[in-house]
Structure formats: structure tokens, C-alpha cells
């Protein structure tokens, strides 16, 4: 059975350590060869907009833009449909490779055989 990791990050600059932990775990899993789907919800949705991850700073943490790039290179990054709508974000506003999808897609991913879901 193939294992996968679905990570939902619900925090952004409002909770920088929790946000960075989610991105760090996602990037570490990708580097380990795990199939990763990173969901950006709530305030973390802003990091799907070009330039926003570059503005994030947390002492003693890897740059968020590097972690995001690692996940995008080998995994899937998704912005929650409702979270995007509440922020007036459309597909055209997002970094290439990031998609917008809803709860049904999240549930489908988490129910795959071998899937492990984490929420930060």
C-alpha cells in the first residue's frame, strides 16, 4: 500500500509557528518521497499568492517560500474554495501549480487507502 500525507494548515501570519510547522512537515515528507497534498485554509491561503510567502519571517525557520517551492515541485498544493472566495482570490491570482478545491476533494484525499491527514 502506498502511503500519502494530506496536511491542512489553518494558520498564517496569525500563528507563525503553527503555520511554519505545517510547511516544514510537508516539505520534509516530500523530500522523503511521500506523496503530499498541502491544503492552505484560513489565513494560510494568502501564501498561494505570488510574493506572499517571501514576506513571511520566523526566526530559526526555513524560508516559507523554499518550503512551498519544495512541495509544489513534487506534491500538490490546494487553496480551499471558500477560503479563496472570502479573500476574493481566483485561480488567476495564485502561484502556478496551486489549485482551488473544496471540502469534497479534501475528504476524498483523506479517505484514500494509506492516507494520513494532519491538521495544523
mmCIF file of N, CA, C and O in Angstrom, residues 34-69:
data_model
loop_
_atom_site.group_PDB
_atom_site.id
_atom_site.type_symbol
_atom_site.label_atom_id
_atom_site.label_comp_id
_atom_site.label_asym_id
_atom_site.label_seq_id
_atom_site.Cartn_x
_atom_site.Cartn_y
_atom_site.Cartn_z
ATOM 1 N N UNK A 34 7.395 10.865 0.100
ATOM 2 C CA UNK A 34 5.986 10.658 0.417
ATOM 3 C C UNK A 34 5.122 11.525 -0.506
ATOM 4 O O UNK A 34 5.471 12.672 -0.782
ATOM 5 N N UNK A 35 4.010 10.984 -0.970
ATOM 6 C CA UNK A 35 3.041 11.773 -1.739
ATOM 7 C C UNK A 35 2.359 12.740 -0.774
ATOM 8 O O UNK A 35 1.771 12.318 0.224
ATOM 9 N N UNK A 36 2.459 14.040 -1.066
ATOM 10 C CA UNK A 36 1.947 15.068 -0.160
ATOM 11 C C UNK A 36 0.925 15.945 -0.856
ATOM 12 O O UNK A 36 1.125 16.380 -1.994
ATOM 13 N N UNK A 37 -0.158 16.209 -0.138
ATOM 14 C CA UNK A 37 -1.155 17.192 -0.559
ATOM 15 C C UNK A 37 -1.260 18.209 0.571
ATOM 16 O O UNK A 37 -1.654 17.864 1.687
ATOM 17 N N UNK A 38 -0.873 19.448 0.296
ATOM 18 C CA UNK A 38 -0.877 20.525 1.283
ATOM 19 C C UNK A 38 -2.067 21.435 1.003
ATOM 20 O O UNK A 38 -2.178 21.996 -0.084
ATOM 21 N N UNK A 39 -2.951 21.554 1.987
ATOM 22 C CA UNK A 39 -4.147 22.385 1.872
ATOM 23 C C UNK A 39 -3.948 23.678 2.633
ATOM 24 O O UNK A 39 -3.644 23.658 3.830
ATOM 25 N N UNK A 40 -4.112 24.809 1.939
ATOM 26 C CA UNK A 40 -3.991 26.129 2.549
ATOM 27 C C UNK A 40 -5.387 26.649 2.826
ATOM 28 O O UNK A 40 -6.163 26.916 1.904
ATOM 29 N N UNK A 41 -5.721 26.771 4.114
ATOM 30 C CA UNK A 41 -7.041 27.231 4.511
ATOM 31 C C UNK A 41 -6.890 28.423 5.443
ATOM 32 O O UNK A 41 -5.807 28.676 5.979
ATOM 33 N N UNK A 42 -7.961 29.141 5.651
ATOM 34 C CA UNK A 42 -7.896 30.317 6.519
ATOM 35 C C UNK A 42 -6.838 31.285 6.033
ATOM 36 O O UNK A 42 -6.656 31.497 4.825
ATOM 37 N N UNK A 43 -6.101 31.855 6.977
ATOM 38 C CA UNK A 43 -5.098 32.869 6.633
ATOM 39 C C UNK A 43 -3.926 32.322 5.824
ATOM 40 O O UNK A 43 -3.231 33.081 5.148
ATOM 41 N N UNK A 44 -3.705 31.007 5.858
ATOM 42 C CA UNK A 44 -2.605 30.451 5.057
ATOM 43 C C UNK A 44 -2.899 30.525 3.564
ATOM 44 O O UNK A 44 -1.981 30.410 2.749
ATOM 45 N N UNK A 45 -4.149 30.737 3.186
ATOM 46 C CA UNK A 45 -4.497 30.861 1.764
ATOM 47 C C UNK A 45 -3.699 31.965 1.080
ATOM 48 O O UNK A 45 -3.390 31.867 -0.112
ATOM 49 N N UNK A 46 -3.344 32.983 1.837
ATOM 50 C CA UNK A 46 -2.579 34.093 1.248
ATOM 51 C C UNK A 46 -1.226 33.654 0.707
ATOM 52 O O UNK A 46 -0.675 34.276 -0.199
ATOM 53 N N UNK A 47 -0.661 32.574 1.236
ATOM 54 C CA UNK A 47 0.660 32.138 0.781
ATOM 55 C C UNK A 47 0.636 31.530 -0.610
ATOM 56 O O UNK A 47 1.687 31.257 -1.178
ATOM 57 N N UNK A 48 -0.534 31.331 -1.175
ATOM 58 C CA UNK A 48 -0.648 30.864 -2.557
ATOM 59 C C UNK A 48 -0.577 32.021 -3.550
ATOM 60 O O UNK A 48 -0.527 31.805 -4.760
ATOM 61 N N UNK A 49 -0.554 33.245 -3.048
ATOM 62 C CA UNK A 49 -0.465 34.446 -3.887
ATOM 63 C C UNK A 49 1.018 34.771 -4.085
ATOM 64 O O UNK A 49 1.784 34.785 -3.111
ATOM 65 N N UNK A 50 1.447 35.012 -5.327
ATOM 66 C CA UNK A 50 2.861 35.320 -5.567
ATOM 67 C C UNK A 50 3.376 36.429 -4.649
ATOM 68 O O UNK A 50 2.718 37.456 -4.463
ATOM 69 N N UNK A 51 4.544 36.187 -4.060
ATOM 70 C CA UNK A 51 5.210 37.169 -3.222
ATOM 71 C C UNK A 51 4.844 37.117 -1.753
ATOM 72 O O UNK A 51 5.584 37.639 -0.909
ATOM 73 N N UNK A 52 3.726 36.492 -1.408
ATOM 74 C CA UNK A 52 3.286 36.500 -0.008
ATOM 75 C C UNK A 52 4.139 35.587 0.880
ATOM 76 O O UNK A 52 4.435 35.943 2.021
ATOM 77 N N UNK A 53 4.534 34.429 0.391
ATOM 78 C CA UNK A 53 5.380 33.542 1.197
ATOM 79 C C UNK A 53 6.738 34.192 1.461
ATOM 80 O O UNK A 53 7.334 33.991 2.523
ATOM 81 N N UNK A 54 7.218 34.981 0.513
ATOM 82 C CA UNK A 54 8.506 35.656 0.672
ATOM 83 C C UNK A 54 8.470 36.673 1.812
ATOM 84 O O UNK A 54 9.502 36.998 2.401
ATOM 85 N N UNK A 55 7.300 37.201 2.130
ATOM 86 C CA UNK A 55 7.160 38.203 3.185
ATOM 87 C C UNK A 55 7.125 37.582 4.581
ATOM 88 O O UNK A 55 7.332 38.276 5.571
ATOM 89 N N UNK A 56 6.889 36.280 4.656
ATOM 90 C CA UNK A 56 6.761 35.593 5.945
ATOM 91 C C UNK A 56 8.133 35.400 6.571
ATOM 92 O O UNK A 56 9.049 34.927 5.923
ATOM 93 N N UNK A 57 8.251 35.757 7.846
ATOM 94 C CA UNK A 57 9.520 35.582 8.553
ATOM 95 C C UNK A 57 9.268 34.922 9.900
ATOM 96 O O UNK A 57 8.340 35.297 10.622
ATOM 97 N N UNK A 58 10.096 33.947 10.218
ATOM 98 C CA UNK A 58 10.060 33.295 11.524
ATOM 99 C C UNK A 58 11.501 32.931 11.869
ATOM 100 O O UNK A 58 12.149 32.168 11.132
ATOM 101 N N UNK A 59 12.020 33.482 12.981
ATOM 102 C CA UNK A 59 13.402 33.190 13.350
ATOM 103 C C UNK A 59 13.660 31.683 13.472
ATOM 104 O O UNK A 59 12.807 30.932 13.963
ATOM 105 N N UNK A 60 14.823 31.271 12.997
ATOM 106 C CA UNK A 60 15.297 29.889 13.096
ATOM 107 C C UNK A 60 14.447 28.906 12.293
ATOM 108 O O UNK A 60 14.426 27.708 12.598
ATOM 109 N N UNK A 61 13.754 29.402 11.290
ATOM 110 C CA UNK A 61 12.915 28.541 10.452
ATOM 111 C C UNK A 61 13.352 28.682 8.996
ATOM 112 O O UNK A 61 13.840 29.734 8.577
ATOM 113 N N UNK A 62 13.177 27.605 8.251
ATOM 114 C CA UNK A 62 13.462 27.668 6.817
ATOM 115 C C UNK A 62 12.523 28.674 6.167
ATOM 116 O O UNK A 62 11.369 28.821 6.599
ATOM 117 N N UNK A 63 12.991 29.375 5.151
ATOM 118 C CA UNK A 63 12.119 30.335 4.462
ATOM 119 C C UNK A 63 10.874 29.643 3.902
ATOM 120 O O UNK A 63 10.968 28.603 3.249
ATOM 121 N N UNK A 64 9.728 30.226 4.173
ATOM 122 C CA UNK A 64 8.464 29.641 3.750
ATOM 123 C C UNK A 64 8.403 29.458 2.240
ATOM 124 O O UNK A 64 7.885 28.453 1.751
ATOM 125 N N UNK A 65 8.951 30.401 1.488
ATOM 126 C CA UNK A 65 8.910 30.271 0.024
ATOM 127 C C UNK A 65 9.685 29.045 -0.446
ATOM 128 O O UNK A 65 9.296 28.393 -1.417
ATOM 129 N N UNK A 66 10.755 28.681 0.261
ATOM 130 C CA UNK A 66 11.522 27.487 -0.099
ATOM 131 C C UNK A 66 10.735 26.214 0.218
ATOM 132 O O UNK A 66 10.745 25.255 -0.560
ATOM 133 N N UNK A 67 10.077 26.202 1.359
ATOM 134 C CA UNK A 67 9.264 25.043 1.740
ATOM 135 C C UNK A 67 8.108 24.863 0.766
ATOM 136 O O UNK A 67 7.829 23.750 0.307
ATOM 137 N N UNK A 68 7.454 25.963 0.411
ATOM 138 C CA UNK A 68 6.350 25.915 -0.546
ATOM 139 C C UNK A 68 6.836 25.436 -1.907
ATOM 140 O O UNK A 68 6.193 24.595 -2.547
ATOM 141 N N UNK A 69 7.960 25.926 -2.354
ATOM 142 C CA UNK A 69 8.519 25.506 -3.648
ATOM 143 C C UNK A 69 8.820 24.012 -3.650
ATOM 144 O O UNK A 69 8.573 23.328 -4.657
#
